[in-house]
XYZ file of C-alpha atoms in Angstrom:
606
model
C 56.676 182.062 20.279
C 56.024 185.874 20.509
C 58.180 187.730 22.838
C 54.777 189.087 24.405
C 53.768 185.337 24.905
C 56.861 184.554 26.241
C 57.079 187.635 29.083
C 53.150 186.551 29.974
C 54.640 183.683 30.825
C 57.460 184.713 32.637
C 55.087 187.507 34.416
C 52.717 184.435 35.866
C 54.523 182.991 38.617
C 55.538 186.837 39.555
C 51.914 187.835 39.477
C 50.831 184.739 41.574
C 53.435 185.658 44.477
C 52.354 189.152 44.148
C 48.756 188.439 44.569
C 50.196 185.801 47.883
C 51.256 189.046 49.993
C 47.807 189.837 50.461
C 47.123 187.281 51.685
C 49.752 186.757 53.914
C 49.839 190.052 55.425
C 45.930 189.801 56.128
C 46.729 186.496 58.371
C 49.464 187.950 59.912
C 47.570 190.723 60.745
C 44.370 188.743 61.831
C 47.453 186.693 63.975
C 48.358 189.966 65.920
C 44.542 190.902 66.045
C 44.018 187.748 67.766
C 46.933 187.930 69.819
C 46.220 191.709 70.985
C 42.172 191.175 71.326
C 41.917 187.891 73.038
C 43.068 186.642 76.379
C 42.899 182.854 74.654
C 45.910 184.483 71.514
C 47.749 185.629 74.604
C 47.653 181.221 75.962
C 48.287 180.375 72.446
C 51.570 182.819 72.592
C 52.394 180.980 75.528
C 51.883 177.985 74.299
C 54.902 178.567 71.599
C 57.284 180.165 73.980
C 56.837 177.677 76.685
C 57.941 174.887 73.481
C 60.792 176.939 72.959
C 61.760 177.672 76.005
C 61.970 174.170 76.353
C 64.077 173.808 73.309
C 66.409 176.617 74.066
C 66.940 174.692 77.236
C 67.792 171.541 75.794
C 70.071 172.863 73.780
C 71.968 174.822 75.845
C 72.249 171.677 78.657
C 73.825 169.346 75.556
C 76.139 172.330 74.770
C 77.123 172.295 78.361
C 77.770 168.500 78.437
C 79.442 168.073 75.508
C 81.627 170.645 76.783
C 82.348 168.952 79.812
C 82.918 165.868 78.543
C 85.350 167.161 75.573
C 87.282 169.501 77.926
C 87.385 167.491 81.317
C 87.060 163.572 79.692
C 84.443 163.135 81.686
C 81.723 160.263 80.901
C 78.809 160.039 79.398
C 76.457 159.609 82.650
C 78.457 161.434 85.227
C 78.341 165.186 85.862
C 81.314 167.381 86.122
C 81.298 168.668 89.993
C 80.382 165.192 91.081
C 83.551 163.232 89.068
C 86.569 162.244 90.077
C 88.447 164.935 88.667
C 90.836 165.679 91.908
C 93.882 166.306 90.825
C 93.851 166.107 87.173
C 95.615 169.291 84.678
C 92.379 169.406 83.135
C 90.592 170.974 86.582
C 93.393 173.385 86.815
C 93.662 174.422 83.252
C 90.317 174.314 81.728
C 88.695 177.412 83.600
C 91.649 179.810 82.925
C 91.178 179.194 79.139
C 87.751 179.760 79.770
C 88.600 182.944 81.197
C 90.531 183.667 78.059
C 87.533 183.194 76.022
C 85.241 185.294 77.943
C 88.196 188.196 77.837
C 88.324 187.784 73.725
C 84.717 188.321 73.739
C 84.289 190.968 75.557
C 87.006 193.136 73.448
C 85.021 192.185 70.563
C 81.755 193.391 72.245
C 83.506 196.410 73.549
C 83.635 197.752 70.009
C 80.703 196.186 68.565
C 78.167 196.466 71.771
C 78.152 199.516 72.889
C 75.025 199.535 75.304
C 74.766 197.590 78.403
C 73.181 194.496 78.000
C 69.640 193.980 79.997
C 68.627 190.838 82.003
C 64.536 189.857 81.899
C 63.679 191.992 85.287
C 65.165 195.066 83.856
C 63.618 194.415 80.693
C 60.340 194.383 83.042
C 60.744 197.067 85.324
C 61.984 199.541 82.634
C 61.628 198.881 79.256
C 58.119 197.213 79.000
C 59.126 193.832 78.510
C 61.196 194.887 75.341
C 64.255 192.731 75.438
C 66.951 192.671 72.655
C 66.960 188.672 71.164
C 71.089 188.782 69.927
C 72.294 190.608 73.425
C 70.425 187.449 75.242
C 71.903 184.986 72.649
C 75.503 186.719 73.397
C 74.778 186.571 76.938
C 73.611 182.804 76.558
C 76.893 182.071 74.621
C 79.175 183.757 77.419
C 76.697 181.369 80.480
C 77.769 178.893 78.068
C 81.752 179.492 77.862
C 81.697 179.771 81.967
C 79.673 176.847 82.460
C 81.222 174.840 80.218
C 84.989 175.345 81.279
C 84.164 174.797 84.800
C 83.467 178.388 86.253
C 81.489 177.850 89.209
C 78.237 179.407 87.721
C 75.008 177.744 86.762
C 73.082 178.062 83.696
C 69.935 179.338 84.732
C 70.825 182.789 83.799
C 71.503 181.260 79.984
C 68.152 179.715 80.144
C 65.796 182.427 81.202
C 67.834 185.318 79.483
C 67.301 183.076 76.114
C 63.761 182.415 76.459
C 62.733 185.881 77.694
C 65.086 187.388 74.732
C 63.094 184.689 72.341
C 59.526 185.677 73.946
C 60.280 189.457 73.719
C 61.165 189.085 70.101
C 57.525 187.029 69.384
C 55.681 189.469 71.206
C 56.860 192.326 69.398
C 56.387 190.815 66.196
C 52.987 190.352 67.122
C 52.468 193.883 68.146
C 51.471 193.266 72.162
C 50.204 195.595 74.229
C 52.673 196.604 76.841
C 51.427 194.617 80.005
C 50.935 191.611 77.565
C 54.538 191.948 76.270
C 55.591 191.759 80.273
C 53.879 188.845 80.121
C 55.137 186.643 77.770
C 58.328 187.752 78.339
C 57.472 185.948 82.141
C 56.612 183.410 80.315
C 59.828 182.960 78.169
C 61.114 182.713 82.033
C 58.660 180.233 82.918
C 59.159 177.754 81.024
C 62.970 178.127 81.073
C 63.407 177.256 84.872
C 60.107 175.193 84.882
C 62.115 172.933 81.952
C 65.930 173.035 84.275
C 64.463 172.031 87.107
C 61.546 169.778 85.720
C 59.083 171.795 88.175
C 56.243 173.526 86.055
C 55.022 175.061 89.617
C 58.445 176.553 90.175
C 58.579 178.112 87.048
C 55.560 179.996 86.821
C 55.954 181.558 90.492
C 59.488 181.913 89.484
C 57.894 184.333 86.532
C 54.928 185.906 89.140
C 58.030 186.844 91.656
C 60.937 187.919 89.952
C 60.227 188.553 86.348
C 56.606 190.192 85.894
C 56.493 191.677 89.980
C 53.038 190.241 90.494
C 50.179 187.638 90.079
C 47.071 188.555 88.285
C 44.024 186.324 86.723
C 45.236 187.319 83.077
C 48.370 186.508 83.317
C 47.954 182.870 85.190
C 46.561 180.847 82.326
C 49.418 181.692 79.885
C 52.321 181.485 82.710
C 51.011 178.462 83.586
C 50.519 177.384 80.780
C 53.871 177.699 79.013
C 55.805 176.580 81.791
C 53.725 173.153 81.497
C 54.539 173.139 78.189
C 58.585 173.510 78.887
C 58.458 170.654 81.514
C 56.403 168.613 78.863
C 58.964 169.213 75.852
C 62.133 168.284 78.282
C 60.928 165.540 79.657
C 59.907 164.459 76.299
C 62.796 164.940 74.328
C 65.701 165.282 77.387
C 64.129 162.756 80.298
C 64.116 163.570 83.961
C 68.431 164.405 83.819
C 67.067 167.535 85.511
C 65.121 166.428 88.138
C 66.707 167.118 91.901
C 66.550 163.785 94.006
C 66.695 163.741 97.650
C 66.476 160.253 98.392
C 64.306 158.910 101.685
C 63.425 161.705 104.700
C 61.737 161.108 107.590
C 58.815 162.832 109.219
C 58.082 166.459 110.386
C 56.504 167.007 113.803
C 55.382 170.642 115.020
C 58.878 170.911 117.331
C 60.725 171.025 114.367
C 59.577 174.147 112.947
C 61.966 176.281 115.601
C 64.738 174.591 114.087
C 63.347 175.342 110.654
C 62.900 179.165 111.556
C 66.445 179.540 113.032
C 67.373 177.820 109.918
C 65.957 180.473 107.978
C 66.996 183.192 109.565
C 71.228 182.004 109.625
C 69.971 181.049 105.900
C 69.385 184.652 105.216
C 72.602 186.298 107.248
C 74.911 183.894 104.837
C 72.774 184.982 101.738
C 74.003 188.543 102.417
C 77.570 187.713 103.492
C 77.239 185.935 99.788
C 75.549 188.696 97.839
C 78.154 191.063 99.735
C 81.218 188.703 98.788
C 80.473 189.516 95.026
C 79.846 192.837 94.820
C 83.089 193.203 96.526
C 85.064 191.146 94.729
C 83.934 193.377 91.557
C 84.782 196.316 93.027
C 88.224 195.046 93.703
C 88.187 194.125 90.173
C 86.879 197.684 88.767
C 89.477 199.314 91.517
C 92.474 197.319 90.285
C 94.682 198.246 87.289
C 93.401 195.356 85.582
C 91.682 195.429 82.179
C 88.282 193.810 81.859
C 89.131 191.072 79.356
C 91.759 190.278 81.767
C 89.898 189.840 84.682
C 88.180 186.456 83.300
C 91.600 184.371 83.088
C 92.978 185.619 86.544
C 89.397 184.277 88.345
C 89.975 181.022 86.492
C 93.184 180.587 88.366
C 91.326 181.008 91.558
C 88.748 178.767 90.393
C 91.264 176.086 89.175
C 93.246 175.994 92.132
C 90.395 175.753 94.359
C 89.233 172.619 91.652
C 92.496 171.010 91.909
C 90.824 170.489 95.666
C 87.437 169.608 94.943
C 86.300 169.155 91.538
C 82.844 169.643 93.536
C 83.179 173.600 93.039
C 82.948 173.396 89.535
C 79.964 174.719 87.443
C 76.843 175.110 88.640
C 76.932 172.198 91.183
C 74.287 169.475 90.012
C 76.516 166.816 90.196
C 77.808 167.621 93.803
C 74.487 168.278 95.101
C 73.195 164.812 94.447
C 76.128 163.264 95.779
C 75.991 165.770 99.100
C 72.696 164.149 99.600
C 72.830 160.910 98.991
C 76.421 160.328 101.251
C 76.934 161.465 104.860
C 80.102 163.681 104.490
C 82.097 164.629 107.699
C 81.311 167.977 109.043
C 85.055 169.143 107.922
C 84.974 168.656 104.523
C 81.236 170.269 104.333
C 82.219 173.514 105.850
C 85.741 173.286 103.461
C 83.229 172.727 100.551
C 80.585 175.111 101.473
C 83.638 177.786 101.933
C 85.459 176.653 98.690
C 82.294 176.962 96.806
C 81.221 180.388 97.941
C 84.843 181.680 97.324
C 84.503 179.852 94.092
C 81.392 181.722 93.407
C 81.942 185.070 93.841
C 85.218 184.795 92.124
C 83.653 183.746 89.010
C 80.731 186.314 89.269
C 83.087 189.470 90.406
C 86.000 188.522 87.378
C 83.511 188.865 84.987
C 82.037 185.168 83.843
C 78.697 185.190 83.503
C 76.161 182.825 84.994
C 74.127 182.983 87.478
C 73.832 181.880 91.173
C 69.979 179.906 91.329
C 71.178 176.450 91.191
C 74.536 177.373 93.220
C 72.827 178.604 96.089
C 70.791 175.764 96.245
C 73.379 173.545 96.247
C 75.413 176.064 99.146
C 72.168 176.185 101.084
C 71.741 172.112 101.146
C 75.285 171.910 102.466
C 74.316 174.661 105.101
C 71.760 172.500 106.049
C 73.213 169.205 106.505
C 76.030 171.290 108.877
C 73.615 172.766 110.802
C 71.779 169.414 111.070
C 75.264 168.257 112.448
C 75.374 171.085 114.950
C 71.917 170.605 116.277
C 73.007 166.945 117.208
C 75.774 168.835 119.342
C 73.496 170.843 121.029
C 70.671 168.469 121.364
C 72.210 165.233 121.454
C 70.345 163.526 118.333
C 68.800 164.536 115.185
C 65.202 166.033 114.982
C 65.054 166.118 111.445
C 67.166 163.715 108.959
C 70.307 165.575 107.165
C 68.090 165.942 103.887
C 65.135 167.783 105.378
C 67.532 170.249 106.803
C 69.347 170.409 103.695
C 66.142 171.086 101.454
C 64.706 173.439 104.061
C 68.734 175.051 103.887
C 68.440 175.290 100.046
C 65.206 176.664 99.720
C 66.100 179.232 102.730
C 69.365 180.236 101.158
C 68.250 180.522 97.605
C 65.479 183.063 98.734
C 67.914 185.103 101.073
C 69.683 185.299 97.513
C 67.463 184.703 94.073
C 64.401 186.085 96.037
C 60.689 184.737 95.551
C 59.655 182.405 98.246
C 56.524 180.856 96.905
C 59.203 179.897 94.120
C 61.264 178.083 96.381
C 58.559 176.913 98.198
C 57.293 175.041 95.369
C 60.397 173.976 94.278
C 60.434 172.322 97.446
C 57.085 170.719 97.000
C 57.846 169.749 93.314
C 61.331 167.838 94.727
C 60.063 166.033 97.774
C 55.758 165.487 96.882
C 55.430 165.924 100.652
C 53.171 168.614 102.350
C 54.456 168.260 105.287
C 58.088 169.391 104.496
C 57.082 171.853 101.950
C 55.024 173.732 105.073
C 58.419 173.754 107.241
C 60.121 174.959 104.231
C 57.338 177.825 104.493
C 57.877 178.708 107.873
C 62.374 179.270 107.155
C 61.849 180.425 103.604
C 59.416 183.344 105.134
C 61.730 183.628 108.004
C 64.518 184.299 105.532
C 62.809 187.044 103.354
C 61.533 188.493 105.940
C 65.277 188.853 107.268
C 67.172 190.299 103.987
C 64.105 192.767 103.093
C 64.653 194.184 106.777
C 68.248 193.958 107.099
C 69.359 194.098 103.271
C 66.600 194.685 101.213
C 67.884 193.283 97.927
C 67.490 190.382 96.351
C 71.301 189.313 94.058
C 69.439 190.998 90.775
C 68.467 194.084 92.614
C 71.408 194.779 94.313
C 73.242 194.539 91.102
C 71.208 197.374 89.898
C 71.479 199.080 93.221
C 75.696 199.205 92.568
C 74.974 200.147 89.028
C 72.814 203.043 90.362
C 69.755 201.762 89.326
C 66.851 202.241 92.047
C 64.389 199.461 91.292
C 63.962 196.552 94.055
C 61.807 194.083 91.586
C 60.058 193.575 88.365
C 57.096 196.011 89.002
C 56.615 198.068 85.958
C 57.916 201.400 86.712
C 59.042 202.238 83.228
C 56.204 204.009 82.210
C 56.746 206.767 84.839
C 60.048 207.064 83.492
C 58.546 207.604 80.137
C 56.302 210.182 81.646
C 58.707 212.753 81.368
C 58.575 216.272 81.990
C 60.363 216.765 78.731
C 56.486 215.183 77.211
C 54.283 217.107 78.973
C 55.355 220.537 79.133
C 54.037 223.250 76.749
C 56.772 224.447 74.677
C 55.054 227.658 73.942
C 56.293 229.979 76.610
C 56.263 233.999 76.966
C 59.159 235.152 78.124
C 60.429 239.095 79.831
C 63.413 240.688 80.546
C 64.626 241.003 84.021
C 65.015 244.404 83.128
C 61.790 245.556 81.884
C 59.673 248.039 83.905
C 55.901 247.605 85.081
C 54.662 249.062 82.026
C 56.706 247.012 79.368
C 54.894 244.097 81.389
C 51.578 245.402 80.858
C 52.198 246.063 77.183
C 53.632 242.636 76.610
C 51.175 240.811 79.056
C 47.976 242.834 78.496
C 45.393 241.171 81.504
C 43.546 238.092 80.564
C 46.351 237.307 77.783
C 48.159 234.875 79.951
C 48.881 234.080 83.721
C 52.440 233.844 83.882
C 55.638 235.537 82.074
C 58.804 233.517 82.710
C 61.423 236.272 83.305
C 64.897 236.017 81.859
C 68.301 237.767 82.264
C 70.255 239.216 78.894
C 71.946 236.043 78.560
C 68.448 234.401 78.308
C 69.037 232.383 81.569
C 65.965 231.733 83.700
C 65.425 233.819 86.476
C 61.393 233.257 87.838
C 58.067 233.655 87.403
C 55.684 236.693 87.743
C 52.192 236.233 88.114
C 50.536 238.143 85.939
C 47.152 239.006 87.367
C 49.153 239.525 90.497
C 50.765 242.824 88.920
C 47.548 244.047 87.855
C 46.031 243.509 91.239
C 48.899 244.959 92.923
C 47.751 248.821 93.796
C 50.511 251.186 91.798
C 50.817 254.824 92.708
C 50.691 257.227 90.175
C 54.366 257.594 87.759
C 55.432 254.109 89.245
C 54.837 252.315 86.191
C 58.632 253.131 84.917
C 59.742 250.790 88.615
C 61.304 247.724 87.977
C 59.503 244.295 88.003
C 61.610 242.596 90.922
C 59.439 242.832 93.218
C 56.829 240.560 91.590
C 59.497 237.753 90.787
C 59.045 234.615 92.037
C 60.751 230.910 92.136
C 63.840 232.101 91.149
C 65.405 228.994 92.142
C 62.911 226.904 91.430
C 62.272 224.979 87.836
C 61.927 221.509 86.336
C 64.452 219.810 84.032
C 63.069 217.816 80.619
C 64.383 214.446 82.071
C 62.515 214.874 85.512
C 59.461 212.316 85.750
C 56.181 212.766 86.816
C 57.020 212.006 90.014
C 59.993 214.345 90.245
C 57.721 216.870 88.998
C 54.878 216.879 91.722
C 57.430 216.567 94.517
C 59.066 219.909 93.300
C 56.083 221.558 92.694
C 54.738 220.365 96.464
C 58.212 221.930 98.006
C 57.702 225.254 96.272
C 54.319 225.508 97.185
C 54.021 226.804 93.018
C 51.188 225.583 90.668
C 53.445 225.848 87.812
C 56.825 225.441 87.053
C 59.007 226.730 84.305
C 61.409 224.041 82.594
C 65.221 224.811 81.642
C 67.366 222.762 79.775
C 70.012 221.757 82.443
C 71.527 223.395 85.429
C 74.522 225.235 83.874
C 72.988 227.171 80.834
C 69.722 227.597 82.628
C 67.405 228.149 79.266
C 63.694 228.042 79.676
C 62.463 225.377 76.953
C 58.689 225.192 78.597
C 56.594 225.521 81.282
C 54.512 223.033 83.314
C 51.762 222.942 85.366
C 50.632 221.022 88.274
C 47.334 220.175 87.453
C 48.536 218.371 84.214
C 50.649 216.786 85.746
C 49.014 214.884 88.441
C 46.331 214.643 85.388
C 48.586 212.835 83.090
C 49.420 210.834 86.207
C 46.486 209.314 87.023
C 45.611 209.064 83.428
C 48.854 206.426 83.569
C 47.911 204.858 86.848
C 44.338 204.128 85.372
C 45.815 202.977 82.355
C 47.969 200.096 84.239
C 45.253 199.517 86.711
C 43.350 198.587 83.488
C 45.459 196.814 81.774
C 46.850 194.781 84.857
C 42.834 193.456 85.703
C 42.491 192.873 81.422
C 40.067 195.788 81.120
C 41.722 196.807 78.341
């Protein structure tokens, strides 16, 4: 055969894949098209991260169990904080080599990782829903090391950081709009607590709440819709191991809701003492001589010690729950539990495991409730409500004094007991409770977090973008500049009238030193010879200037102080060099250009 037979052949399959990318390209493109154009590609989108959402979650629980089963020989049906564990090495043991773990991996990150790592509502708030998919599988990994040697943590943080970090990465494949890339990312939440806690209603609010800051018609369908989706796939391939059962309750009457209220409101005052607990053990942590890696063994002692007790403080607390509120426990060991596992808690969350604290308050807030059902009979002389009732109305009122969201825990509520009735009492305590913290505390556990960080956002709510709107990206560049020491007349011959409005005046190290009107100095009357006079006299906002990272907001508050319609901008407060100049008007311009912008997107105008 000819050797230009013989490369023809060769060149065919070669040609055929070439003439494939076409092809393949065009329906990716015509995939993003139809995700970016239609509100029906944004359901579809939802569609696939509510199935793996639901997978993520699947895998992560059987991770989680098989852990707990190798490491604590427990069986195949039980769960780890409701076994009989007491006084076994293994309770002891496993949660300080847990600790050791967690330490080795973060001196790995520490060189590797540089940045801090972002959780979904900070993704949200800031970044536009842009959420990096290996720090959420990192962060999954460490949720998984805590959980699964016993640290008293839950893995709800796990879930939704891995199925927002999954959703993030889809919708920037696909190219989404920003507001539709906050909303998938919501969904990736979604479906990750609407598939651990087998409650599609839950979910979605969960997303409304806490992860996209608020409800709108476009986003619904897709929310909705993947969270359905999540449920569907767990229960499918996992069962109903995650549902929460309460057992028999008995009936609400309108006197109860009093009880509910005062519920709510004690519910909130221990959320705080909670959320206040952590942050201080941290900042005993970050105030000790301690190392950070190190920090993750010593909590395991704590948390061991307090296990050699009560296995019942260990992990997340699904186990212990059910057994809480299926058995009548006497009032002493309830308040020695509900203190063991709050100590337990905070420990774990100030050393440094990771987790989170959804499913733990629930199951701190049920215990809460069945004491104060206990104390009520002291007061009253017999029960008003069964122990359960109180305890759901305690969980849902404590997990909203501390997770937030109180639709979310209103439907989880709802979703747990099918009963109307007790889902409106829950209402009345978990309102009571928000309405408490927002007045008293006004964080949620996730935004006070950012609040000790130094962060200043309080939810979701996109506030990125003005961020982004920098001054640094609207200011001219292009600015005219005189010497503090020039006379009248250099002024005139450098700013001849009509040629600009202001010269920025600088000193002979070029550091700013104000403004001068221009058309002011012409106006001014000038005797005869005075032109040689200095131009100090027409200086103005000597003090006042802008800085490149200022934000729109920033901007228009310093220009409303100085009473100036334009501002120049230096590059930071030592060296004082003018880089720009800014004006008011474009400002609040390129303000309400954004505003419009979000308005838009956030109705699906655009």
């Amino acid at each position: 055969m000819r050797p230009a037979r013989r490369m023809q052949i060769r060149l065919k399959p070669l040609l055929a894949r070439l003439a494939a990318v076409p092809r393949r390209v065009t329906r990716l493109s015509e995939l993003r098209l139809f995700a970016r154009r239609s509100e029906l590609g944004l359901v579809f989108a939802g569609i696939v991260v509510g199935l793996t959402s639901g997978l993520a979650v699947i895998a992560m629980s059987f991770v989680s169990l098989q852990l707990h089963r190798t490491i604590f020989g427990i069986g195949e049906y039980e769960r780890l904080s409701s076994s009989d564990l007491k006084g076994e090495i293994a309770t002891f043991i496993a949660p300080i080599v847990g600790g050791i773990l967690l330490g080795l991996i973060m001196l790995m990150l520490a060189s590797w990782r540089k940045k801090p790592m972002l959780d979904p509502i900070e993704a949200n708030a800031l970044h536009g829903g842009r959420l990096s998919l290996t720090d959420s599988i990192i962060v999954a990994v460490q949720n998984l090391v805590s959980n699964g040697f016993g640290a008293s943590v839950g893995l709800e943080a796990g879930y939704t950081q891995l199925a927002s970090g999954i959703a993030s990465k889809l919708g920037i494949k696909l190219e989404l709009r920003r507001g539709d890339l906050r909303i998938l990312l919501g969904c990736g939440a979604a479906g990750a607590i609407a598939a651990a806690f087998n409650a599609p209603l839950t979910g979605a609010f969960y997303a409304f709440e806490l992860i996209i800051g608020t409800y709108t018609i476009v986003s619904l369908t897709p929310v909705v819709v993947s969270a359905l989706v999540a449920n569907l796939v767990t229960r499918l391939l996992w069962g109903d191991s995650f549902t929460i059962d309460i057992g028999s309750f008995g009936e609400v009457v309108p006197a109860d809701y009093l009880p509910a209220i005062v519920l709510g409101a004690l519910a909130a005052g221990v959320g705080i003492l909670v959320m206040k607990g952590v942050s201080l053990t941290e900042e005993l942590a970050r105030r000790s001589a301690i190392a950070a890696p190190l920090r993750p063994p010593i909590g395991g002692l704590v948390v061991g010690a307090l296990a050699t007790l009560s296995p019942q403080v260990l992990s997340g607390g699904h186990g212990a729950l059910h057994l809480n509120l299926s058995h009548d426990t006497p009032v002493m060991m309830l308040v020695a539990l509900f203190v063991m596992k709050v100590v337990a808690t905070a420990v774990s969350i100030g050393s440094g495991f990771r987790g989170g604290l959804f499913f733990a308050s629930l199951f701190m807030g049920a215990l809460l409730g069945k004491l104060y059902a206990s104390l009520i009979v002291l007061i009253v002389g017999h029960e008003t409500l069964t122990p359960v009732i109180y305890a759901v109305v305690g969980m849902s009122a404590l997990a909203v004094a501390i997770i937030g969201g109180p639709l979310t825990m209103t439907f989880l509520a709802l979703e747990i007991t099918g009963d109307f009735p007790i889902t409106a009492l829950v209402l009345a305590a978990v309102l009571t409770s928000s309405l408490v913290v927002r007045t008293t505390f006004g964080y949620s556990f996730a935004t006070w977090r950012f609040h000790l960080r130094g962060e200043s956002i309080r939810s979701a709510h996109d506030v990125g973008w003005i961020r982004n709107l920098t001054v640094g990206r609207m200011m001219r560049p292009d600015v005219r500049t005189i010497s503090s020491k020039a006379t009248l007349a250099e002024l005139k011959a450098e700013f001849p009238l009509g040629s600009a409005q202001r010269a920025i005046v600088v000193d002979e190290t070029n550091r700013y030193g104000g403004v001068i009107l221009v058309p002011e100095v012409y106006a001014s009357p000038v005797e005869t010879g005075q032109d040689d006079a200095g131009i100090g006299r027409f200086i103005r906002n000597a003090n006042d200037f802008l800085q490149p990272a200022m934000n729109a907001r920033q901007a228009a508050a310093l220009f409303d102080k100085s009473g100036s319609d334009a501002l120049a901008v230096v590059n930071n407060l030592i060296e004082r060099r003018v880089v720009g100049l800014l004006t008011e008007s474009h400002t609040l311009r390129r303000y309400s250009e954004e505003l419009d912008r979000r308005r838009r997107e956030a109705s699906g105008e655009i």
